[in-house]
Amino acid sequence: MSELKLKYLGKIAGRTAIQNEITKEIYRVAIVDVEGSKHVSINNHNFFLQSTNTKKQKSETNGPMISPMPGKIIKINVSKGDKVKKGDLLLVMEAMKMEHSIKANRDGNVEDVAVKLGQQVNANAELIKIN
Amino acid sequence: VVIKKILIANRGEIAIRVINTCRLMGIKTVTIYSEGEEDLPHTKLSDFAVCLGTGALRETYLNISKIVKICLDQKVDAVHPGYGFLSENAEFSSSLKAAGVIFIGPTADNIKLMGDKIGSKKFAASVGVPCIPGYHGEDQSLEKLRSEAKKIGYPVLIKASAGGGGKGMKVALNDAEFSGQLDSAKREAKNSFGDDAILLEKYLTGPRHIEIQMMSDSHGNHLHFFERECSIQRRHQKIIEESPSPILTPAMREKMANCAVKITSQMNYLGAGTMEFIFQDNEFYFLEMNTRLQVEHPVTEMVTGVDLVRLQILVAQKDKIPFTQKDIKQIGHAIEVRIYAENPDADFLPTTGTIKYLGETKLSNVRLDTGYSEGNAISIQFDPMIAKLIVWDEDRTRAIAKMQMALNDYPFLGMINNVDYLKRVLGHKSFISGDTLTSFVVTHEKDLAPPIIPDEIKKVAEFAAKFMGQSNNKTSTSLWQELGSGKL
């Protein structure tokens, strides 16, 4: 990383102008709060400052199966106690009339089905527990 | 007839798009909205706005009798249906006609003929337009469909007969996965269109999607406005459209356009429409005709300089199109990208949130069509498209460069969205070289993964976060204080 000595220049067109006093480079930053993390646009980069993705990826391999999007449960293929193999189709969700399949993230037994057919769920809601 | 007042039976960016043309033509507009949409711009930019109440879409934007009643209450002369919703619903068009209201679109017969995917292909073939091999039969039994799929040869595309917009569309790569994919397509078809009839088609392995913009009046003028290439798609839905197509030669362009005109003139079409073709190995096949204005129509407006909504209104009031085919020129290059609330790095699943910073640009020949403004929430009730960004420049290379800059200027902060993903597609060497097949996003999946953000940029972001509460005036206040304290 090149040397940084940052200075606040003020606002321009809804963005915050920041200058690196060493290189003289100007960054026009748009930044907003989104549920505890920051959504940022700087020059040609857009990103979340505290990425929520790392947390999500972990739970995909260890924790319960969670909904990747807000939507409706339109099909449930398993019930409590069923043996499943990694990749088995557990349930089908729908949002914006698009179907999305939830598949088992590992081999195991279904410990709990936390949703009902027709139920509307939020993103990151617990769907099915496999032990 | 002279249309003086129009009800727009739609919402979001397309409602605003229609309002803009109406304002230029001196036509009053009525918009409709459902409860909970009061904050959205389309409820405030029209001359009149009427609430449809609450409930599912069939109670609101798809409720024909309710909308016809509002038309009568508001004494409108005509209805513009936009795209989606009731835009290709023959019953809506007939109900309006019965109520003495002009439907700005084709005749009910036109809609019926082209809305039937089987009938439309038969018609196209009957006037000598090439079609893709497939099965469009009435027998919908699994055995029959399976044997037809075998006959066509895998991979086979399974499509909702009543479908559109990629919904109810699945690919079966082999016989083993055919019945699973069929079930899924049928379920989506049933949910989206209330009809689970299916058709099968040969799935071409390296196709492009190229379409021709059409416009016909009631005086026998059937014109075309050249092509749009819309090959860049995800989940069978377009995300980038451009005109001209990087692949078409002038001779091929003329051949396709002539085929398209053959269809509109032979069926006695009225209004705006789009003839969609699949293009592969210098051959093209008729796919379907959309009997409405398309999402991507601004691309055509940018290269031809024509206001397509204005023409729709003129031909709906039985005027002649005020120019001829040879007056229409395709100049420069236009690109449109569709900005979606979705996560391209997680299978393009829809996301929700509130638009907290939209952005702005000072570039010329850049058009942002959006139905949202800052502070609006994106809910899952409607399509996740939040905006269309369209640019024009003298050639394709410059149009791509301009779009990159325009996307930097419009980040749509507040939810995970596809702005960065679009930039990565536009910057990919295969896109730049015009090697745009419909399989693009899958083929180049690895190249299109998000890059690592440099530490320096993260440091700048953390530093800027400290000044988030600062308003524009704050600097001038402190400057005033500095001046006041006698520093100058």
Coordinates of C-alpha atoms in Angstrom, one line a residue, chain A residues 2-84:
Chain A
S2 CA 1.3 3.4 -0.9
E3 CA 1.6 6.0 1.8
L4 CA -1.6 7.7 2.9
K5 CA -2.2 11.0 4.6
L6 CA -5.9 11.6 4.2
K7 CA -7.7 15.0 4.4
Y8 CA -11.4 15.8 4.3
L9 CA -12.1 18.3 1.6
G10 CA -15.9 18.7 2.0
K11 CA -18.9 17.5 0.0
I12 CA -19.4 17.4 -3.7
A13 CA -22.5 16.2 -5.5
G14 CA -23.7 14.2 -2.5
R15 CA -20.3 12.6 -2.0
T16 CA -17.5 13.1 0.5
A17 CA -14.2 14.3 -1.1
I18 CA -11.1 12.9 0.6
Q19 CA -7.6 13.7 -0.6
N20 CA -4.4 11.9 -0.1
E21 CA -2.1 14.8 0.7
I22 CA 1.0 12.8 -0.4
T23 CA 0.0 11.7 -3.9
K24 CA -2.7 14.5 -4.2
E25 CA -5.2 11.9 -5.4
I26 CA -8.8 12.8 -4.7
Y27 CA -11.4 10.1 -3.8
R28 CA -15.1 11.0 -4.0
V29 CA -16.8 8.7 -1.5
A30 CA -20.5 7.9 -1.2
I31 CA -21.2 6.0 2.0
V32 CA -24.3 4.9 3.8
D33 CA -25.2 2.7 6.8
V34 CA -26.9 -0.6 6.0
E35 CA -27.7 -2.7 9.1
G36 CA -24.5 -2.0 10.9
S37 CA -22.2 -2.2 7.9
K38 CA -21.2 0.5 5.5
H39 CA -22.1 0.4 1.8
V40 CA -19.4 2.4 0.0
S41 CA -18.8 3.8 -3.5
I42 CA -15.3 5.1 -4.2
N43 CA -14.2 6.0 -7.7
N44 CA -14.8 2.7 -9.5
H45 CA -15.2 0.5 -6.4
N46 CA -18.5 -0.4 -4.7
F47 CA -18.4 -2.6 -1.6
F48 CA -19.6 -3.3 1.9
L49 CA -17.0 -2.2 4.5
Q50 CA -17.9 -4.9 7.1
S51 CA -18.8 -7.7 4.9
T52 CA -21.6 -9.9 6.1
N53 CA -20.7 -12.6 3.6
T54 CA -18.0 -14.2 5.8
K55 CA -20.5 -14.9 8.5
K56 CA -23.0 -16.3 6.0
Q57 CA -20.5 -18.6 4.3
K58 CA -19.6 -20.2 7.6
S59 CA -23.2 -21.0 8.5
E60 CA -23.6 -22.6 5.1
T61 CA -21.3 -25.4 6.0
N62 CA -21.8 -25.8 9.8
G63 CA -25.0 -24.3 11.1
P64 CA -28.6 -24.9 10.0
M65 CA -29.7 -24.3 6.4
I66 CA -30.8 -20.7 6.1
S67 CA -32.8 -18.9 3.5
P68 CA -30.6 -17.1 1.0
M69 CA -33.3 -14.6 0.1
P70 CA -36.7 -13.4 1.3
G71 CA -39.4 -15.5 -0.2
K72 CA -42.2 -18.1 0.2
I73 CA -41.8 -21.8 0.9
I74 CA -43.5 -23.6 -2.0
K75 CA -42.3 -27.2 -1.5
I76 CA -40.9 -29.2 1.4
N77 CA -39.3 -32.6 0.5
V78 CA -38.2 -33.8 4.0
S79 CA -39.6 -34.2 7.5
K80 CA -38.0 -34.6 10.9
G81 CA -35.9 -37.7 11.3
D82 CA -35.3 -38.2 7.6
K83 CA -31.8 -39.3 6.5
V84 CA -30.4 -36.9 3.9

